[in-house]
Coordinates of C-alpha atoms in Angstrom, one line a residue:
M71 CA 132.2 142.0 52.6
S72 CA 134.7 139.1 52.1
A73 CA 133.7 135.8 50.6
E74 CA 134.4 134.0 53.9
T75 CA 132.1 136.3 55.8
L76 CA 129.4 135.9 53.2
A77 CA 129.7 132.1 53.3
A78 CA 129.5 132.1 57.1
I79 CA 126.4 134.3 57.0
A80 CA 124.8 132.0 54.4
V81 CA 125.5 128.9 56.5
A82 CA 124.2 130.6 59.6
L83 CA 120.9 131.7 58.1
G84 CA 120.6 128.5 56.1
A85 CA 121.0 126.4 59.3
G86 CA 118.3 128.5 61.0
W87 CA 115.9 128.2 58.1
A88 CA 116.5 124.5 57.6
S89 CA 116.2 123.8 61.4
G90 CA 112.6 125.0 61.3
L91 CA 111.8 122.3 58.8
N92 CA 113.9 119.4 60.1
T93 CA 116.6 120.0 62.8
Y94 CA 117.9 116.5 62.5
A95 CA 118.4 116.6 58.8
S96 CA 120.2 120.0 59.2
V97 CA 122.6 118.4 61.7
L98 CA 123.2 115.4 59.4
V99 CA 123.9 117.6 56.3
L100 CA 126.3 120.0 58.1
G101 CA 128.0 117.3 60.2
G102 CA 128.2 115.0 57.2
V103 CA 129.9 117.4 54.8
Q104 CA 132.4 118.3 57.6
R105 CA 133.0 114.6 58.4
L106 CA 133.6 113.8 54.7
G107 CA 135.9 116.8 54.2
L108 CA 133.7 118.3 51.5
V109 CA 133.7 121.7 53.3
T110 CA 135.2 123.2 56.4
L111 CA 132.6 124.5 58.7
P112 CA 133.3 127.2 61.3
A113 CA 135.1 125.8 64.3
D114 CA 132.1 126.0 66.6
L115 CA 130.2 123.6 64.3
H116 CA 133.0 121.0 64.0
V117 CA 131.3 119.1 66.9
L118 CA 128.5 118.2 64.4
A119 CA 130.9 115.9 62.7
S120 CA 131.2 113.7 65.8
P121 CA 130.1 110.1 65.2
W122 CA 128.0 110.3 68.3
V123 CA 126.3 113.5 67.2
L124 CA 125.7 112.1 63.7
G125 CA 124.4 108.8 65.1
V126 CA 121.9 110.4 67.4
A127 CA 120.8 112.8 64.7
A128 CA 120.3 109.9 62.3
L129 CA 118.2 108.0 64.8
L130 CA 116.0 111.0 65.6
F131 CA 115.8 111.8 61.9
A132 CA 114.5 108.2 61.2
L133 CA 111.9 108.5 64.0
N134 CA 110.8 111.9 62.8
F135 CA 110.8 110.7 59.1
L136 CA 108.1 108.1 60.1
A137 CA 106.0 110.3 62.3
D138 CA 106.0 113.1 59.8
K139 CA 104.1 111.1 57.2
I140 CA 101.1 110.0 59.3
P141 CA 98.1 112.4 59.2
Y142 CA 97.5 114.2 62.6
V143 CA 100.5 112.4 64.1
D144 CA 102.6 114.9 62.0
S145 CA 100.8 117.8 63.5
V146 CA 101.3 116.6 67.1
N147 CA 105.0 116.0 66.2
D148 CA 105.3 119.5 64.8
L149 CA 103.8 121.0 68.0
L150 CA 106.2 119.1 70.2
H151 CA 109.1 120.1 68.0
T152 CA 108.4 123.8 68.6
F153 CA 110.7 123.3 71.6
V154 CA 113.5 121.8 69.5
R155 CA 113.5 123.5 66.1
V156 CA 113.6 127.1 67.2
P157 CA 116.3 126.9 69.8
A158 CA 118.3 124.6 67.6
G159 CA 118.1 127.1 64.7
A160 CA 119.4 129.8 67.0
L161 CA 122.3 127.7 68.3
L162 CA 123.3 126.5 64.8
A163 CA 123.2 130.0 63.4
Y164 CA 125.2 131.3 66.4
G165 CA 127.8 128.6 65.9
A166 CA 128.1 129.3 62.2
A167 CA 128.8 133.0 62.8
A168 CA 130.9 132.7 66.0
G169 CA 134.2 133.0 64.1
L170 CA 133.2 136.5 62.7
S171 CA 132.7 138.4 65.9
Q172 CA 130.7 138.1 69.1
E173 CA 128.2 140.7 68.0
V174 CA 127.6 139.2 64.6
A175 CA 127.2 135.7 66.2
V176 CA 124.5 137.0 68.6
I177 CA 122.7 138.8 65.7
A178 CA 123.0 135.6 63.6
G179 CA 121.6 133.6 66.5
L180 CA 118.6 135.9 66.8
L181 CA 118.0 135.8 63.1
G182 CA 118.5 132.0 62.9
G183 CA 115.9 131.5 65.7
T184 CA 113.5 133.8 64.0
L185 CA 113.9 132.0 60.6
A186 CA 113.5 128.6 62.4
A187 CA 110.3 129.9 64.0
G188 CA 109.0 131.2 60.6
T189 CA 109.7 127.9 58.7
H190 CA 108.3 125.9 61.6
V191 CA 105.0 127.9 61.5
A192 CA 104.9 127.5 57.8
K193 CA 105.4 123.8 58.0
T194 CA 102.9 123.3 60.9
G195 CA 100.2 125.5 59.2
S196 CA 100.5 123.8 55.8
R197 CA 100.4 120.4 57.4
A198 CA 97.2 121.3 59.3
L199 CA 95.7 122.2 55.9
I200 CA 96.9 119.0 54.3
N201 CA 95.4 117.0 57.2
T202 CA 91.9 118.0 56.1
S203 CA 92.4 115.7 53.1
P204 CA 91.2 112.2 53.7
E205 CA 94.1 110.5 51.9
P206 CA 97.6 110.1 53.4
F207 CA 99.6 110.5 50.2
S208 CA 99.7 114.3 50.4
N209 CA 101.3 114.1 53.8
I210 CA 104.0 111.8 52.5
A211 CA 104.6 114.0 49.5
A212 CA 104.8 117.2 51.6
S213 CA 107.2 115.5 54.1
L214 CA 109.5 114.3 51.3
V215 CA 109.5 117.8 49.7
E216 CA 110.5 119.3 53.1
D217 CA 113.3 116.8 53.6
V218 CA 114.6 117.4 50.0
S219 CA 114.4 121.2 50.6
V220 CA 116.6 120.9 53.7
F221 CA 119.3 119.0 51.9
G222 CA 119.1 121.1 48.8
G223 CA 118.8 124.4 50.6
L224 CA 121.9 123.7 52.8
A225 CA 123.8 122.4 49.8
L226 CA 123.1 125.7 48.0
A227 CA 124.0 127.8 51.1
L228 CA 127.4 126.0 51.2
S229 CA 128.2 126.1 47.5
H230 CA 126.5 129.3 46.3
P231 CA 125.9 131.6 49.3
I232 CA 124.8 134.6 47.3
T233 CA 122.1 132.7 45.3
F234 CA 120.9 131.1 48.6
L235 CA 120.6 134.5 50.3
C236 CA 118.6 135.9 47.4
L237 CA 116.2 133.0 47.5
L238 CA 116.0 133.3 51.3
A239 CA 115.0 136.9 51.0
V240 CA 112.2 135.9 48.6
F241 CA 111.0 133.2 51.1
V242 CA 111.0 135.7 54.0
G243 CA 108.9 138.1 51.9
L244 CA 106.4 135.4 51.1
L245 CA 106.4 134.2 54.8
V246 CA 105.6 137.7 56.1
W247 CA 102.6 137.9 53.7
L248 CA 101.4 134.4 54.6
L249 CA 102.1 134.4 58.4
P250 CA 98.6 135.4 59.6
K251 CA 97.0 132.6 57.6
L252 CA 99.7 130.1 58.7
L253 CA 99.2 130.9 62.4
R254 CA 95.5 130.2 62.1
L255 CA 96.2 126.9 60.3
A256 CA 98.8 125.9 62.9
A257 CA 96.3 126.3 65.6
K258 CA 93.7 124.2 63.8
P259 CA 94.8 120.7 65.0
V260 CA 94.7 122.0 68.6
R261 CA 91.1 123.2 68.2
H262 CA 90.2 120.0 66.4
L263 CA 91.5 117.9 69.3
A264 CA 89.9 120.1 71.9
R265 CA 86.5 119.7 70.2
R266 CA 86.9 115.9 70.0
R267 CA 87.7 115.8 73.8
Q268 CA 84.6 117.8 74.5
G269 CA 82.5 115.5 72.5
T270 CA 83.7 112.4 74.4

């Protein structure tokens, strides 16, 4: 496998993984490095460097940044973003691999969407657990760690694809083990809100 192919696969899977945590940060990182000329992304992702795309992504990132740090608001925000993060992860992964072949791009899109779904469930479930704590600081800390993970993870995928893919494999193994618990945690805010509505 050539270095170019490996790099494209790392970017594709990295974009899918990162989108599950924060789609807007993913677009800002990828579009920003392309805009600044730090890397050359696959042709299908050049649109991310558009000032309009970066501007809208920055605005949405700012709104999400605030909502993500307020207890229970973050859980509602996560539930709503189910319809954004997973499709975006699939599209970003597809675009990153489109220059390899149509078959590889479709497979990358499927894997990217799956990774986005996995990280999204991990984020949603862990936030539901954190929301049981009465203080707000753990929410802020968790949100900041997630944002730093997106920037750091994509930077690693772009600069050291083999290292990133190895760490991603470890993450997937842990996620498969934790998934049943995370799904129960992700549903916890919904059950909590339902009980509150029944009590009113």
